[in-house]
PDB file of C-alpha atoms in Angstrom:
ATOM      1  CA  MET U   1       0.000   0.000   0.000  1.00  0.00           C
ATOM      2  CA  ASN U   2       1.124   3.516  -0.753  1.00  0.00           C
ATOM      3  CA  SER U   3       0.537   5.624   2.358  1.00  0.00           C
ATOM      4  CA  LYS U   4       0.955   8.926   0.449  1.00  0.00           C
ATOM      5  CA  PHE U   5      -1.696   7.813  -2.055  1.00  0.00           C
ATOM      6  CA  ASP U   6      -3.979   6.651   0.770  1.00  0.00           C
ATOM      7  CA  TYR U   7      -3.554   9.988   2.585  1.00  0.00           C
ATOM      8  CA  ASP U   8      -4.266  11.987  -0.584  1.00  0.00           C
ATOM      9  CA  LEU U   9      -7.299   9.843  -1.405  1.00  0.00           C
ATOM     10  CA  LEU U  10      -8.713  10.129   2.120  1.00  0.00           C
ATOM     11  CA  SER U  11      -8.093  13.898   2.130  1.00  0.00           C
ATOM     12  CA  ALA U  12      -9.885  14.316  -1.207  1.00  0.00           C
ATOM     13  CA  MET U  13     -12.829  12.199  -0.035  1.00  0.00           C
ATOM     14  CA  MET U  14     -13.149  14.178   3.200  1.00  0.00           C
ATOM     15  CA  THR U  15     -12.991  17.508   1.353  1.00  0.00           C
ATOM     16  CA  ASN U  16     -15.625  16.383  -1.162  1.00  0.00           C
ATOM     17  CA  ALA U  17     -17.849  15.248   1.725  1.00  0.00           C
ATOM     18  CA  ASN U  18     -17.353  18.586   3.540  1.00  0.00           C
ATOM     19  CA  MET U  19     -15.542  16.832   6.382  1.00  0.00           C
ATOM     20  CA  GLY U  20     -12.348  17.798   8.108  1.00  0.00           C
ATOM     21  CA  TRP U  21     -10.118  17.103  11.075  1.00  0.00           C
ATOM     22  CA  TRP U  22      -7.938  18.909  13.575  1.00  0.00           C
ATOM     23  CA  GLU U  23      -5.086  17.895  15.809  1.00  0.00           C
ATOM     24  CA  ALA U  24      -4.328  19.516  19.160  1.00  0.00           C
ATOM     25  CA  ASP U  25      -0.748  20.641  19.783  1.00  0.00           C
ATOM     26  CA  LEU U  26      -0.539  20.884  23.573  1.00  0.00           C
ATOM     27  CA  LYS U  27       2.907  22.496  23.558  1.00  0.00           C
ATOM     28  CA  THR U  28       1.833  25.473  21.434  1.00  0.00           C
ATOM     29  CA  GLU U  29      -1.778  25.408  22.687  1.00  0.00           C
ATOM     30  CA  SER U  30      -3.119  25.412  19.154  1.00  0.00           C
ATOM     31  CA  TYR U  31      -5.031  23.255  16.707  1.00  0.00           C
ATOM     32  CA  ILE U  32      -3.622  22.188  13.356  1.00  0.00           C
ATOM     33  CA  CYS U  33      -6.598  21.938  10.988  1.00  0.00           C
ATOM     34  CA  SER U  34      -7.287  20.198   7.705  1.00  0.00           C
ATOM     35  CA  GLU U  35      -7.711  22.231   4.527  1.00  0.00           C
ATOM     36  CA  TYR U  36     -11.512  22.088   4.765  1.00  0.00           C
ATOM     37  CA  ILE U  37     -11.656  23.212   8.409  1.00  0.00           C
ATOM     38  CA  SER U  38      -9.084  25.935   7.676  1.00  0.00           C
ATOM     39  CA  ARG U  39     -11.216  27.230   4.819  1.00  0.00           C
ATOM     40  CA  LEU U  40     -14.389  26.996   6.914  1.00  0.00           C
ATOM     41  CA  LEU U  41     -12.820  29.014   9.741  1.00  0.00           C
ATOM     42  CA  GLY U  42     -11.003  31.453   7.433  1.00  0.00           C
ATOM     43  CA  LEU U  43      -7.544  30.465   8.678  1.00  0.00           C
ATOM     44  CA  ASP U  44      -4.186  31.201   7.074  1.00  0.00           C
ATOM     45  CA  GLU U  45      -2.532  28.615   4.834  1.00  0.00           C
ATOM     46  CA  ASP U  46      -0.742  26.990   7.778  1.00  0.00           C
ATOM     47  CA  GLY U  47      -4.145  25.925   9.158  1.00  0.00           C
ATOM     48  CA  THR U  48      -3.387  26.678  12.806  1.00  0.00           C
ATOM     49  CA  ILE U  49      -5.594  28.399  15.354  1.00  0.00           C
ATOM     50  CA  SER U  50      -4.904  28.930  19.050  1.00  0.00           C
ATOM     51  CA  PHE U  51      -7.055  27.238  21.660  1.00  0.00           C
ATOM     52  CA  LYS U  52      -8.138  30.720  22.808  1.00  0.00           C
ATOM     53  CA  ASP U  53      -9.220  31.891  19.330  1.00  0.00           C
ATOM     54  CA  PHE U  54     -10.935  28.582  18.620  1.00  0.00           C
ATOM     55  CA  ASN U  55     -12.898  28.779  21.878  1.00  0.00           C
ATOM     56  CA  LYS U  56     -14.050  32.321  21.016  1.00  0.00           C
ATOM     57  CA  ARG U  57     -15.803  30.870  17.960  1.00  0.00           C
ATOM     58  CA  ILE U  58     -17.822  28.336  19.948  1.00  0.00           C
ATOM     59  CA  LEU U  59     -21.297  29.522  20.848  1.00  0.00           C
ATOM     60  CA  LYS U  60     -21.683  31.088  24.257  1.00  0.00           C
ATOM     61  CA  GLU U  61     -22.796  28.966  27.200  1.00  0.00           C
ATOM     62  CA  GLU U  62     -26.184  30.700  27.412  1.00  0.00           C
ATOM     63  CA  GLN U  63     -26.991  29.436  23.911  1.00  0.00           C
ATOM     64  CA  ARG U  64     -28.347  25.914  23.840  1.00  0.00           C
ATOM     65  CA  HIS U  65     -26.268  23.224  22.220  1.00  0.00           C
ATOM     66  CA  THR U  66     -27.836  21.009  19.611  1.00  0.00           C
ATOM     67  CA  THR U  67     -28.060  17.450  20.848  1.00  0.00           C
ATOM     68  CA  THR U  68     -29.001  14.436  18.805  1.00  0.00           C
ATOM     69  CA  HIS U  69     -30.030  11.191  20.430  1.00  0.00           C
ATOM     70  CA  SER U  70     -29.687   7.915  18.587  1.00  0.00           C
ATOM     71  CA  PHE U  71     -31.415   4.815  19.847  1.00  0.00           C
ATOM     72  CA  ASP U  72     -31.112   1.200  18.888  1.00  0.00           C
ATOM     73  CA  ASN U  73     -31.880  -2.121  20.529  1.00  0.00           C
ATOM     74  CA  ILE U  74     -28.508  -2.408  22.245  1.00  0.00           C
ATOM     75  CA  ARG U  75     -27.431   1.023  23.434  1.00  0.00           C
ATOM     76  CA  GLN U  76     -28.184   4.730  23.505  1.00  0.00           C
ATOM     77  CA  THR U  77     -25.656   7.100  21.966  1.00  0.00           C
ATOM     78  CA  GLN U  78     -25.589  10.833  22.590  1.00  0.00           C
ATOM     79  CA  GLU U  79     -23.791  13.229  20.274  1.00  0.00           C
ATOM     80  CA  THR U  80     -23.319  16.912  21.004  1.00  0.00           C
ATOM     81  CA  VAL U  81     -22.810  19.330  18.143  1.00  0.00           C
ATOM     82  CA  TYR U  82     -21.115  22.647  18.895  1.00  0.00           C
ATOM     83  CA  LEU U  83     -21.903  25.348  16.380  1.00  0.00           C
ATOM     84  CA  LEU U  84     -19.050  27.611  15.303  1.00  0.00           C
ATOM     85  CA  ASN U  85     -19.012  31.167  14.028  1.00  0.00           C
ATOM     86  CA  THR U  86     -17.495  30.605  10.601  1.00  0.00           C
ATOM     87  CA  VAL U  87     -16.547  32.650   7.583  1.00  0.00           C
ATOM     88  CA  GLU U  88     -18.844  30.661   5.266  1.00  0.00           C
TER      89      GLU U  88
END
């Protein structure tokens, strides 16, 4: 398997599906974001945003978070979605 090809393919699929990722860098207290997330948040080409700036974009505590409940026969799963103030 070609890991570079796999990475490029996965990146293209995620971008086409409007999905992205971020990685926390605890030393610099920043997130390194994928191309899609960077574009969504209006970040520079390096795709980094500080924890502080990222947290400013999350809706305020007094605003209700959107919660989706999924049920099946075996277990209950709860997913919380945090809305961001974005450029788009």
